[in-house]
Structure formats: structure tokens, C-alpha cells
Amino acid sequence: IGVPLYFVKAYHVGNPAVVIPLMLFIPLAIFYVGVFATGKDLEHDTVAEWMFPRMENVEFWAVWEWSIGSPSKINFQAWLKTLPLLAVMLVVVFLDCVLKVLGTENKLPIKVDKNRELQIFGMSNLLTAFSGSSVGYMQ
């Protein structure tokens, strides 16, 4: 689905407001029609093997309870091994942000306050990181 969707978007095939949702939802509709047409439900053993295991809902503050609230549960050696990757990711995200701001400034007839945009982007990434999510990319 991803590769054809990329080319449809890159070559501006059709109206993106119609084509992209159709390309995302038609395969899902085919799957569900196929499952229910065979008389099975999502709990059937065969169908359950195709799906991810069911996950229980967890409150958003559980990230802090299991980490900051319980340091004995943190594997600090594993965390230290991720620091080089974190440094690379910070550079990639920063470069992505700078390039997006410059691209916006080149394509639109506006002057962008680059420092302010980078500060807002950094603050939003801090908020998402503190809530247990990954950093975001500007789109």
C-alpha cells in the first residue's frame, strides 16, 4: 500500500483528498468483507492469527509510574546504549525542521522567524517526549 500511495501522491494522480483515503480504506474494507463473508468474526482463531494481540488500555501517566516512579524497573545499561542513537536522531530531526522552514519560506511569500519556529518545534517535541511518545517531524 505504501509504495503505490507514495507514487500516487508524488505524481499528483487524482484529487489527494479522495485518492489517499480510498487507498487506505479500500484494503481494510476488503479484509473485513472477506472475514465476515466467510462467517467468521475477529475473535476466530484463524483471523486472530492475522491480527496483533489485543492490548489493554493503559492510562497515559503509566509511563511515569513505571519509569520515574520506579527507578528499579529501569534498565540503565540499555538506556545508555541508546544515547548515541539519540544524538543522531536529534541531528536528523533538527535538520528536518530547518529544511522544512526554509522550504516553506521559499514556496510561500512570507518571512518566517526561523528561531521562533525551531523553539516551538523543540518545545512540542519535549512535550511529546515527556508524555511517552516519540519526537515528531514537520509535515
Short mmCIF file of N, CA, C and O in Angstrom, two decimals:
data_model
loop_
_atom_site.label_atom_id
_atom_site.label_comp_id
_atom_site.label_asym_id
_atom_site.label_seq_id
_atom_site.Cartn_x
_atom_site.Cartn_y
_atom_site.Cartn_z
N ILE A 1 0.84 -1.19 0.00
CA ILE A 1 0.00 0.00 0.00
C ILE A 1 0.88 1.25 0.00
O ILE A 1 0.57 2.22 -0.67
N GLY A 2 1.98 1.22 0.74
CA GLY A 2 2.80 2.42 0.90
C GLY A 2 3.46 2.90 -0.36
O GLY A 2 3.45 4.09 -0.66
N VAL A 3 4.05 1.99 -1.14
CA VAL A 3 4.76 2.40 -2.36
C VAL A 3 3.79 2.96 -3.40
O VAL A 3 4.03 4.05 -3.94
N PRO A 4 2.69 2.25 -3.71
CA PRO A 4 1.75 2.87 -4.66
C PRO A 4 1.20 4.21 -4.16
O PRO A 4 1.02 5.14 -4.93
N LEU A 5 0.95 4.30 -2.86
CA LEU A 5 0.43 5.54 -2.31
C LEU A 5 1.44 6.68 -2.48
O LEU A 5 1.08 7.81 -2.79
N TYR A 6 2.72 6.36 -2.29
CA TYR A 6 3.76 7.37 -2.49
C TYR A 6 3.74 7.90 -3.92
O TYR A 6 3.77 9.10 -4.16
N PHE A 7 3.69 6.98 -4.90
CA PHE A 7 3.73 7.41 -6.30
C PHE A 7 2.45 8.14 -6.69
O PHE A 7 2.50 9.09 -7.47
N VAL A 8 1.33 7.73 -6.16
CA VAL A 8 0.08 8.44 -6.44
C VAL A 8 0.16 9.87 -5.93
O VAL A 8 -0.24 10.82 -6.60
N LYS A 9 0.74 10.03 -4.75
CA LYS A 9 0.88 11.37 -4.18
C LYS A 9 1.95 12.17 -4.91
O LYS A 9 1.78 13.35 -5.20
N ALA A 10 3.08 11.54 -5.21
CA ALA A 10 4.20 12.24 -5.86
C ALA A 10 3.85 12.72 -7.26
O ALA A 10 4.27 13.80 -7.68
N TYR A 11 3.08 11.92 -8.00
CA TYR A 11 2.73 12.28 -9.37
C TYR A 11 1.36 12.94 -9.47
O TYR A 11 0.83 13.11 -10.57
N HIS A 12 0.78 13.29 -8.32
CA HIS A 12 -0.48 14.03 -8.28
C HIS A 12 -1.58 13.35 -9.09
O HIS A 12 -2.23 13.97 -9.92
N VAL A 13 -1.76 12.06 -8.85
CA VAL A 13 -2.81 11.31 -9.54
C VAL A 13 -4.12 11.55 -8.81
O VAL A 13 -4.27 11.18 -7.64
N GLY A 14 -5.06 12.15 -9.46
CA GLY A 14 -6.37 12.40 -8.86
C GLY A 14 -6.33 13.44 -7.76
O GLY A 14 -5.31 14.07 -7.49
N ASN A 15 -7.46 13.60 -7.12
CA ASN A 15 -7.59 14.53 -6.00
C ASN A 15 -7.09 13.84 -4.73
O ASN A 15 -7.65 12.82 -4.33
N PRO A 16 -6.04 14.35 -4.08
CA PRO A 16 -5.49 13.68 -2.90
C PRO A 16 -6.50 13.51 -1.78
O PRO A 16 -6.42 12.56 -1.01
N ALA A 17 -7.47 14.41 -1.69
CA ALA A 17 -8.49 14.30 -0.63
C ALA A 17 -9.39 13.09 -0.85
O ALA A 17 -10.04 12.64 0.08
N VAL A 18 -9.42 12.56 -2.06
CA VAL A 18 -10.23 11.40 -2.37
C VAL A 18 -9.36 10.15 -2.50
O VAL A 18 -9.65 9.10 -1.94
N VAL A 19 -8.27 10.27 -3.25
CA VAL A 19 -7.44 9.11 -3.59
C VAL A 19 -6.75 8.53 -2.35
O VAL A 19 -6.76 7.31 -2.16
N ILE A 20 -6.17 9.36 -1.51
CA ILE A 20 -5.42 8.85 -0.35
C ILE A 20 -6.34 8.11 0.62
O ILE A 20 -6.03 6.98 1.01
N PRO A 21 -7.48 8.67 1.04
CA PRO A 21 -8.36 7.88 1.91
C PRO A 21 -8.84 6.59 1.26
O PRO A 21 -8.92 5.55 1.92
N LEU A 22 -9.13 6.63 -0.05
CA LEU A 22 -9.58 5.41 -0.72
C LEU A 22 -8.49 4.35 -0.70
O LEU A 22 -8.76 3.18 -0.44
N MET A 23 -7.25 4.75 -0.96
CA MET A 23 -6.15 3.78 -0.98
C MET A 23 -5.87 3.23 0.42
O MET A 23 -5.32 2.14 0.55
N LEU A 24 -6.22 3.96 1.45
CA LEU A 24 -6.01 3.48 2.81
C LEU A 24 -7.17 2.61 3.30
O LEU A 24 -6.96 1.62 4.00
N PHE A 25 -8.39 2.97 2.93
CA PHE A 25 -9.56 2.28 3.48
C PHE A 25 -10.08 1.13 2.63
O PHE A 25 -10.71 0.21 3.16
N ILE A 26 -9.84 1.13 1.33
CA ILE A 26 -10.32 0.02 0.49
C ILE A 26 -9.68 -1.31 0.90
O ILE A 26 -10.39 -2.31 1.03
N PRO A 27 -8.36 -1.39 1.14
CA PRO A 27 -7.81 -2.67 1.61
C PRO A 27 -8.41 -3.13 2.93
O PRO A 27 -8.66 -4.33 3.13
N LEU A 28 -8.68 -2.20 3.84
CA LEU A 28 -9.33 -2.57 5.10
C LEU A 28 -10.73 -3.10 4.86
O LEU A 28 -11.15 -4.10 5.47
N ALA A 29 -11.46 -2.44 3.97
CA ALA A 29 -12.82 -2.89 3.67
C ALA A 29 -12.80 -4.28 3.04
O ALA A 29 -13.62 -5.13 3.39
N ILE A 30 -11.85 -4.53 2.14
CA ILE A 30 -11.73 -5.86 1.53
C ILE A 30 -11.45 -6.91 2.59
O ILE A 30 -12.04 -8.00 2.58
N PHE A 31 -10.56 -6.59 3.54
CA PHE A 31 -10.25 -7.54 4.61
C PHE A 31 -11.50 -7.87 5.43
O PHE A 31 -11.82 -9.03 5.64
N TYR A 32 -12.20 -6.83 5.90
CA TYR A 32 -13.37 -7.07 6.75
C TYR A 32 -14.50 -7.76 5.99
O TYR A 32 -15.18 -8.63 6.54
N VAL A 33 -14.72 -7.40 4.74
CA VAL A 33 -15.74 -8.07 3.94
C VAL A 33 -15.37 -9.54 3.78
O VAL A 33 -16.22 -10.43 3.91
N GLY A 34 -14.09 -9.81 3.52
CA GLY A 34 -13.64 -11.19 3.38
C GLY A 34 -13.82 -11.99 4.65
O GLY A 34 -14.25 -13.15 4.62
N VAL A 35 -13.51 -11.39 5.80
CA VAL A 35 -13.66 -12.09 7.08
C VAL A 35 -15.13 -12.38 7.36
O VAL A 35 -15.51 -13.52 7.67
N PHE A 36 -15.97 -11.37 7.24
CA PHE A 36 -17.38 -11.55 7.59
C PHE A 36 -18.13 -12.36 6.54
O PHE A 36 -19.12 -13.03 6.85
N ALA A 37 -17.67 -12.35 5.28
CA ALA A 37 -18.33 -13.13 4.23
C ALA A 37 -18.11 -14.63 4.45
O ALA A 37 -18.94 -15.44 4.02
N THR A 38 -17.02 -14.98 5.11
CA THR A 38 -16.76 -16.40 5.38
C THR A 38 -17.46 -16.86 6.65
O THR A 38 -17.30 -18.02 7.05
N GLY A 39 -18.18 -15.97 7.30
CA GLY A 39 -18.93 -16.34 8.50
C GLY A 39 -18.09 -16.32 9.77
O GLY A 39 -18.53 -16.80 10.81
N LYS A 40 -16.90 -15.76 9.69
CA LYS A 40 -16.04 -15.68 10.87
C LYS A 40 -16.17 -14.29 11.49
O LYS A 40 -16.70 -13.37 10.90
N ASP A 41 -15.67 -14.17 12.71
CA ASP A 41 -15.58 -12.86 13.33
C ASP A 41 -14.12 -12.61 13.70
O ASP A 41 -13.26 -13.45 13.48
N LEU A 42 -13.84 -11.46 14.26
CA LEU A 42 -12.46 -11.10 14.57
C LEU A 42 -11.86 -11.93 15.69
O LEU A 42 -10.65 -11.95 15.87
N GLU A 43 -12.68 -12.60 16.46
CA GLU A 43 -12.20 -13.44 17.56
C GLU A 43 -11.90 -14.86 17.09
O GLU A 43 -11.36 -15.65 17.86
N HIS A 44 -12.24 -15.22 15.86
CA HIS A 44 -11.99 -16.56 15.34
C HIS A 44 -10.49 -16.83 15.33
O HIS A 44 -9.68 -15.93 15.08
N ASP A 45 -10.09 -18.08 15.60
CA ASP A 45 -8.68 -18.42 15.73
C ASP A 45 -7.87 -18.05 14.49
O ASP A 45 -6.77 -17.50 14.59
N THR A 46 -8.39 -18.36 13.31
CA THR A 46 -7.65 -18.07 12.08
C THR A 46 -7.46 -16.57 11.90
O THR A 46 -6.36 -16.11 11.58
N VAL A 47 -8.50 -15.80 12.13
CA VAL A 47 -8.42 -14.35 11.96
C VAL A 47 -7.53 -13.75 13.05
O VAL A 47 -6.75 -12.83 12.80
N ALA A 48 -7.61 -14.27 14.26
CA ALA A 48 -6.82 -13.74 15.37
C ALA A 48 -5.33 -13.89 15.11
O ALA A 48 -4.53 -13.09 15.57
N GLU A 49 -4.92 -14.91 14.34
CA GLU A 49 -3.51 -15.08 13.99
C GLU A 49 -3.03 -13.98 13.06
O GLU A 49 -1.84 -13.68 13.01
N TRP A 50 -3.93 -13.40 12.28
CA TRP A 50 -3.55 -12.33 11.35
C TRP A 50 -3.45 -10.98 12.04
O TRP A 50 -2.86 -10.05 11.49
N MET A 51 -4.06 -10.84 13.19
CA MET A 51 -4.14 -9.55 13.88
C MET A 51 -3.07 -9.47 14.96
O MET A 51 -2.54 -10.48 15.41
N PHE A 52 -2.78 -8.26 15.38
CA PHE A 52 -1.92 -8.07 16.54
C PHE A 52 -2.67 -8.53 17.78
O PHE A 52 -3.90 -8.49 17.82
N PRO A 53 -1.95 -8.94 18.81
CA PRO A 53 -2.66 -9.33 20.04
C PRO A 53 -3.43 -8.15 20.62
O PRO A 53 -3.02 -6.99 20.48
N ARG A 54 -4.55 -8.44 21.27
CA ARG A 54 -5.36 -7.39 21.86
C ARG A 54 -4.59 -6.73 23.00
O ARG A 54 -3.96 -7.41 23.81
N MET A 55 -4.63 -5.42 23.00
CA MET A 55 -3.92 -4.66 24.04
C MET A 55 -4.93 -4.02 24.97
O MET A 55 -5.96 -3.52 24.53
N GLU A 56 -4.61 -4.06 26.23
CA GLU A 56 -5.45 -3.40 27.22
C GLU A 56 -5.13 -1.91 27.24
O GLU A 56 -4.00 -1.50 26.98
N ASN A 57 -6.12 -1.11 27.57
CA ASN A 57 -5.91 0.32 27.68
C ASN A 57 -5.06 0.63 28.91
O ASN A 57 -5.27 0.07 29.98
N VAL A 58 -4.11 1.52 28.74
CA VAL A 58 -3.23 1.93 29.83
C VAL A 58 -3.32 3.45 29.95
O VAL A 58 -3.28 4.16 28.94
N GLU A 59 -3.45 3.95 31.14
CA GLU A 59 -3.53 5.39 31.35
C GLU A 59 -2.21 6.04 30.94
O GLU A 59 -1.14 5.45 31.07
N PHE A 60 -2.29 7.28 30.48
CA PHE A 60 -1.11 7.95 29.96
C PHE A 60 -0.04 8.18 31.03
O PHE A 60 1.14 8.26 30.73
N TRP A 61 -0.43 8.26 32.30
CA TRP A 61 0.56 8.52 33.34
C TRP A 61 1.33 7.26 33.73
O TRP A 61 2.26 7.33 34.52
N ALA A 62 0.97 6.12 33.17
CA ALA A 62 1.67 4.87 33.50
C ALA A 62 3.14 4.93 33.10
O ALA A 62 3.98 4.27 33.71
N VAL A 63 3.46 5.72 32.08
CA VAL A 63 4.86 5.86 31.67
C VAL A 63 5.70 6.37 32.83
O VAL A 63 6.80 5.88 33.07
N TRP A 64 5.18 7.34 33.57
CA TRP A 64 5.93 7.88 34.69
C TRP A 64 5.93 6.94 35.88
O TRP A 64 6.90 6.85 36.61
N GLU A 65 4.83 6.23 36.08
CA GLU A 65 4.77 5.28 37.20
C GLU A 65 5.80 4.16 37.02
O GLU A 65 6.38 3.69 37.98
N TRP A 66 5.99 3.72 35.77
CA TRP A 66 6.88 2.60 35.51
C TRP A 66 8.32 3.03 35.29
O TRP A 66 9.19 2.19 35.19
N SER A 67 8.58 4.31 35.19
CA SER A 67 9.95 4.76 34.96
C SER A 67 10.42 5.65 36.11
O SER A 67 11.08 5.17 37.02
N ILE A 68 10.03 6.90 36.10
CA ILE A 68 10.49 7.82 37.13
C ILE A 68 9.99 7.39 38.50
O ILE A 68 10.71 7.47 39.49
N GLY A 69 8.77 6.90 38.57
CA GLY A 69 8.21 6.46 39.84
C GLY A 69 8.78 5.15 40.35
O GLY A 69 8.63 4.82 41.52
N SER A 70 9.43 4.39 39.48
CA SER A 70 10.01 3.09 39.87
C SER A 70 11.38 2.92 39.22
O SER A 70 11.53 2.17 38.25
N PRO A 71 12.40 3.59 39.72
CA PRO A 71 13.71 3.50 39.08
C PRO A 71 14.28 2.08 39.08
O PRO A 71 15.12 1.75 38.25
N SER A 72 13.81 1.22 39.96
CA SER A 72 14.31 -0.15 39.97
C SER A 72 13.89 -0.91 38.71
O SER A 72 14.52 -1.91 38.36
N LYS A 73 12.87 -0.44 38.02
CA LYS A 73 12.41 -1.10 36.81
C LYS A 73 13.12 -0.59 35.55
O LYS A 73 12.88 -1.08 34.46
N ILE A 74 13.98 0.39 35.70
CA ILE A 74 14.68 0.97 34.55
C ILE A 74 15.99 0.22 34.34
O ILE A 74 16.79 0.06 35.26
N ASN A 75 16.22 -0.20 33.12
CA ASN A 75 17.48 -0.83 32.75
C ASN A 75 18.40 0.29 32.24
O ASN A 75 18.36 0.65 31.07
N PHE A 76 19.21 0.83 33.13
CA PHE A 76 20.04 1.98 32.77
C PHE A 76 21.12 1.62 31.76
O PHE A 76 21.54 2.46 30.97
N GLN A 77 21.59 0.37 31.77
CA GLN A 77 22.59 -0.03 30.78
C GLN A 77 21.99 0.00 29.38
O GLN A 77 22.64 0.46 28.43
N ALA A 78 20.76 -0.45 29.24
CA ALA A 78 20.09 -0.40 27.94
C ALA A 78 19.86 1.06 27.53
O ALA A 78 20.04 1.42 26.36
N TRP A 79 19.48 1.89 28.49
CA TRP A 79 19.23 3.30 28.18
C TRP A 79 20.52 3.98 27.72
O TRP A 79 20.52 4.76 26.76
N LEU A 80 21.64 3.68 28.38
CA LEU A 80 22.92 4.28 27.99
C LEU A 80 23.32 3.86 26.58
O LEU A 80 23.94 4.64 25.85
N LYS A 81 22.98 2.64 26.18
CA LYS A 81 23.32 2.19 24.83
C LYS A 81 22.52 2.93 23.76
O LYS A 81 22.92 2.95 22.59
N THR A 82 21.40 3.53 24.13
CA THR A 82 20.59 4.26 23.15
C THR A 82 21.05 5.71 22.96
O THR A 82 20.58 6.38 22.03
N LEU A 83 21.93 6.21 23.83
CA LEU A 83 22.32 7.62 23.75
C LEU A 83 22.99 7.99 22.42
O LEU A 83 22.70 9.07 21.89
N PRO A 84 23.87 7.15 21.84
CA PRO A 84 24.40 7.54 20.52
C PRO A 84 23.30 7.66 19.46
O PRO A 84 23.34 8.57 18.63
N LEU A 85 22.33 6.78 19.51
CA LEU A 85 21.22 6.88 18.56
C LEU A 85 20.39 8.13 18.82
O LEU A 85 19.88 8.75 17.88
N LEU A 86 20.26 8.49 20.08
CA LEU A 86 19.53 9.71 20.42
C LEU A 86 20.22 10.93 19.83
O LEU A 86 19.56 11.82 19.28
N ALA A 87 21.55 10.97 19.91
CA ALA A 87 22.29 12.10 19.34
C ALA A 87 22.08 12.19 17.83
O ALA A 87 21.84 13.28 17.29
N VAL A 88 22.13 11.06 17.15
CA VAL A 88 21.89 11.06 15.71
C VAL A 88 20.47 11.51 15.40
O VAL A 88 20.23 12.30 14.49
N MET A 89 19.51 11.03 16.18
CA MET A 89 18.11 11.39 15.95
C MET A 89 17.88 12.88 16.16
O MET A 89 17.11 13.51 15.41
N LEU A 90 18.52 13.45 17.15
CA LEU A 90 18.38 14.89 17.38
C LEU A 90 18.89 15.69 16.19
O LEU A 90 18.26 16.67 15.78
N VAL A 91 20.01 15.27 15.61
CA VAL A 91 20.55 15.96 14.44
C VAL A 91 19.59 15.81 13.26
O VAL A 91 19.30 16.79 12.55
N VAL A 92 19.07 14.61 13.04
CA VAL A 92 18.15 14.37 11.92
C VAL A 92 16.88 15.21 12.07
O VAL A 92 16.43 15.86 11.11
N VAL A 93 16.33 15.23 13.26
CA VAL A 93 15.09 15.99 13.48
C VAL A 93 15.35 17.49 13.34
O VAL A 93 14.54 18.21 12.75
N PHE A 94 16.48 17.95 13.84
CA PHE A 94 16.82 19.37 13.71
C PHE A 94 16.98 19.75 12.24
O PHE A 94 16.44 20.76 11.78
N LEU A 95 17.72 18.93 11.47
CA LEU A 95 17.90 19.23 10.05
C LEU A 95 16.57 19.19 9.31
O LEU A 95 16.32 20.02 8.42
N ASP A 96 15.72 18.25 9.65
CA ASP A 96 14.40 18.17 9.03
C ASP A 96 13.62 19.44 9.28
O ASP A 96 13.01 20.00 8.37
N CYS A 97 13.66 19.91 10.51
CA CYS A 97 12.92 21.13 10.86
C CYS A 97 13.46 22.33 10.09
O CYS A 97 12.70 23.12 9.53
N VAL A 98 14.78 22.47 10.04
CA VAL A 98 15.38 23.61 9.33
C VAL A 98 15.02 23.56 7.85
O VAL A 98 14.64 24.59 7.26
N LEU A 99 15.11 22.38 7.24
CA LEU A 99 14.79 22.28 5.82
C LEU A 99 13.32 22.57 5.54
O LEU A 99 12.98 23.19 4.52
N LYS A 100 12.44 22.14 6.42
CA LYS A 100 11.01 22.41 6.22
C LYS A 100 10.73 23.91 6.33
O LYS A 100 9.95 24.46 5.56
N VAL A 101 11.36 24.57 7.29
CA VAL A 101 11.15 26.01 7.45
C VAL A 101 11.69 26.75 6.23
O VAL A 101 11.03 27.65 5.70
N LEU A 102 12.88 26.36 5.75
CA LEU A 102 13.44 27.01 4.57
C LEU A 102 12.57 26.74 3.34
O LEU A 102 12.37 27.63 2.51
N GLY A 103 12.07 25.52 3.20
CA GLY A 103 11.19 25.20 2.07
C GLY A 103 9.90 26.00 2.11
O GLY A 103 9.41 26.46 1.08
N THR A 104 9.36 26.15 3.31
CA THR A 104 8.14 26.95 3.46
C THR A 104 8.39 28.38 3.06
O THR A 104 7.59 29.01 2.35
N GLU A 105 9.52 28.91 3.48
CA GLU A 105 9.85 30.30 3.18
C GLU A 105 10.08 30.51 1.67
O GLU A 105 9.73 31.55 1.12
N ASN A 106 10.65 29.50 1.01
CA ASN A 106 10.89 29.61 -0.43
C ASN A 106 9.61 29.50 -1.24
O ASN A 106 9.49 30.11 -2.29
N LYS A 107 8.65 28.69 -0.78
CA LYS A 107 7.44 28.45 -1.57
C LYS A 107 6.32 29.43 -1.28
O LYS A 107 5.45 29.63 -2.12
N LEU A 108 6.32 30.01 -0.11
CA LEU A 108 5.25 30.94 0.25
C LEU A 108 5.82 32.35 0.35
O LEU A 108 6.96 32.54 0.76
N PRO A 109 5.03 33.34 0.02
CA PRO A 109 5.52 34.72 0.07
C PRO A 109 5.47 35.31 1.49
O PRO A 109 4.90 36.36 1.71
N ILE A 110 6.06 34.59 2.43
CA ILE A 110 6.10 35.09 3.81
C ILE A 110 7.51 34.97 4.35
O ILE A 110 8.31 34.18 3.88
N LYS A 111 7.79 35.79 5.33
CA LYS A 111 9.07 35.73 6.02
C LYS A 111 8.85 34.95 7.30
O LYS A 111 7.99 35.28 8.10
N VAL A 112 9.63 33.89 7.50
CA VAL A 112 9.45 33.01 8.65
C VAL A 112 10.52 33.34 9.69
O VAL A 112 11.70 33.48 9.36
N ASP A 113 10.09 33.49 10.93
CA ASP A 113 11.03 33.66 12.04
C ASP A 113 11.58 32.28 12.40
O ASP A 113 10.96 31.51 13.13
N LYS A 114 12.75 31.97 11.83
CA LYS A 114 13.31 30.62 11.96
C LYS A 114 13.60 30.25 13.41
O LYS A 114 13.34 29.12 13.83
N ASN A 115 14.13 31.17 14.17
CA ASN A 115 14.43 30.88 15.58
C ASN A 115 13.16 30.53 16.35
O ASN A 115 13.13 29.58 17.13
N ARG A 116 12.11 31.29 16.13
CA ARG A 116 10.84 31.03 16.82
C ARG A 116 10.26 29.68 16.42
O ARG A 116 9.78 28.93 17.25
N GLU A 117 10.31 29.36 15.12
CA GLU A 117 9.79 28.08 14.64
C GLU A 117 10.56 26.92 15.26
O GLU A 117 9.98 25.92 15.66
N LEU A 118 11.89 27.04 15.32
CA LEU A 118 12.70 25.98 15.92
C LEU A 118 12.42 25.84 17.41
O LEU A 118 12.39 24.73 17.95
N GLN A 119 12.18 26.95 18.10
CA GLN A 119 11.84 26.88 19.52
C GLN A 119 10.51 26.18 19.74
O GLN A 119 10.38 25.32 20.62
N ILE A 120 9.52 26.54 18.94
CA ILE A 120 8.20 25.91 19.06
C ILE A 120 8.30 24.42 18.76
O ILE A 120 7.72 23.59 19.46
N PHE A 121 9.05 24.06 17.72
CA PHE A 121 9.23 22.66 17.35
C PHE A 121 9.92 21.90 18.49
O PHE A 121 9.51 20.79 18.84
N GLY A 122 10.94 22.51 19.08
CA GLY A 122 11.64 21.86 20.20
C GLY A 122 10.74 21.69 21.41
O GLY A 122 10.74 20.63 22.06
N MET A 123 9.94 22.71 21.73
CA MET A 123 9.04 22.61 22.88
C MET A 123 7.97 21.54 22.65
O MET A 123 7.63 20.78 23.56
N SER A 124 7.46 21.46 21.43
CA SER A 124 6.45 20.43 21.16
C SER A 124 7.05 19.03 21.26
O SER A 124 6.40 18.11 21.75
N ASN A 125 8.30 18.87 20.84
CA ASN A 125 8.95 17.57 20.97
C ASN A 125 9.22 17.23 22.43
O ASN A 125 9.14 16.07 22.83
N LEU A 126 9.55 18.23 23.24
CA LEU A 126 9.72 17.97 24.67
C LEU A 126 8.42 17.51 25.30
O LEU A 126 8.40 16.56 26.09
N LEU A 127 7.33 18.17 24.94
CA LEU A 127 6.03 17.77 25.49
C LEU A 127 5.67 16.35 25.08
O LEU A 127 5.18 15.57 25.90
N THR A 128 5.89 16.02 23.82
CA THR A 128 5.56 14.66 23.39
C THR A 128 6.48 13.63 24.03
O THR A 128 6.04 12.54 24.38
N ALA A 129 7.75 13.98 24.22
CA ALA A 129 8.67 13.04 24.86
C ALA A 129 8.30 12.81 26.31
O ALA A 129 8.34 11.68 26.81
N PHE A 130 7.89 13.86 27.01
CA PHE A 130 7.50 13.71 28.41
C PHE A 130 6.19 12.95 28.57
O PHE A 130 5.90 12.43 29.64
N SER A 131 5.41 12.87 27.50
CA SER A 131 4.18 12.09 27.59
C SER A 131 4.38 10.66 27.09
O SER A 131 3.42 9.92 26.96
N GLY A 132 5.62 10.29 26.80
CA GLY A 132 5.92 8.91 26.43
C GLY A 132 5.85 8.64 24.94
O GLY A 132 5.89 7.50 24.52
N SER A 133 5.78 9.67 24.14
CA SER A 133 5.70 9.49 22.69
C SER A 133 7.05 9.78 22.05
O SER A 133 7.99 10.21 22.72
N SER A 134 7.16 9.53 20.76
CA SER A 134 8.41 9.81 20.07
C SER A 134 8.35 11.22 19.48
O SER A 134 7.30 11.82 19.37
N VAL A 135 9.52 11.71 19.08
CA VAL A 135 9.58 13.05 18.50
C VAL A 135 8.85 13.07 17.17
O VAL A 135 8.69 12.05 16.51
N GLY A 136 8.42 14.25 16.79
CA GLY A 136 7.67 14.38 15.56
C GLY A 136 8.48 15.03 14.47
O GLY A 136 9.52 15.65 14.70
N TYR A 137 8.00 14.86 13.24
CA TYR A 137 8.59 15.52 12.09
C TYR A 137 7.59 16.55 11.59
O TYR A 137 6.40 16.33 11.62
N MET A 138 8.14 17.64 11.08
CA MET A 138 7.25 18.64 10.49
C MET A 138 6.76 18.11 9.15
O MET A 138 7.51 17.53 8.40
N GLN A 139 5.51 18.32 8.85
CA GLN A 139 4.95 17.84 7.58
C GLN A 139 4.48 19.01 6.77
O GLN A 139 3.94 19.92 7.22
#
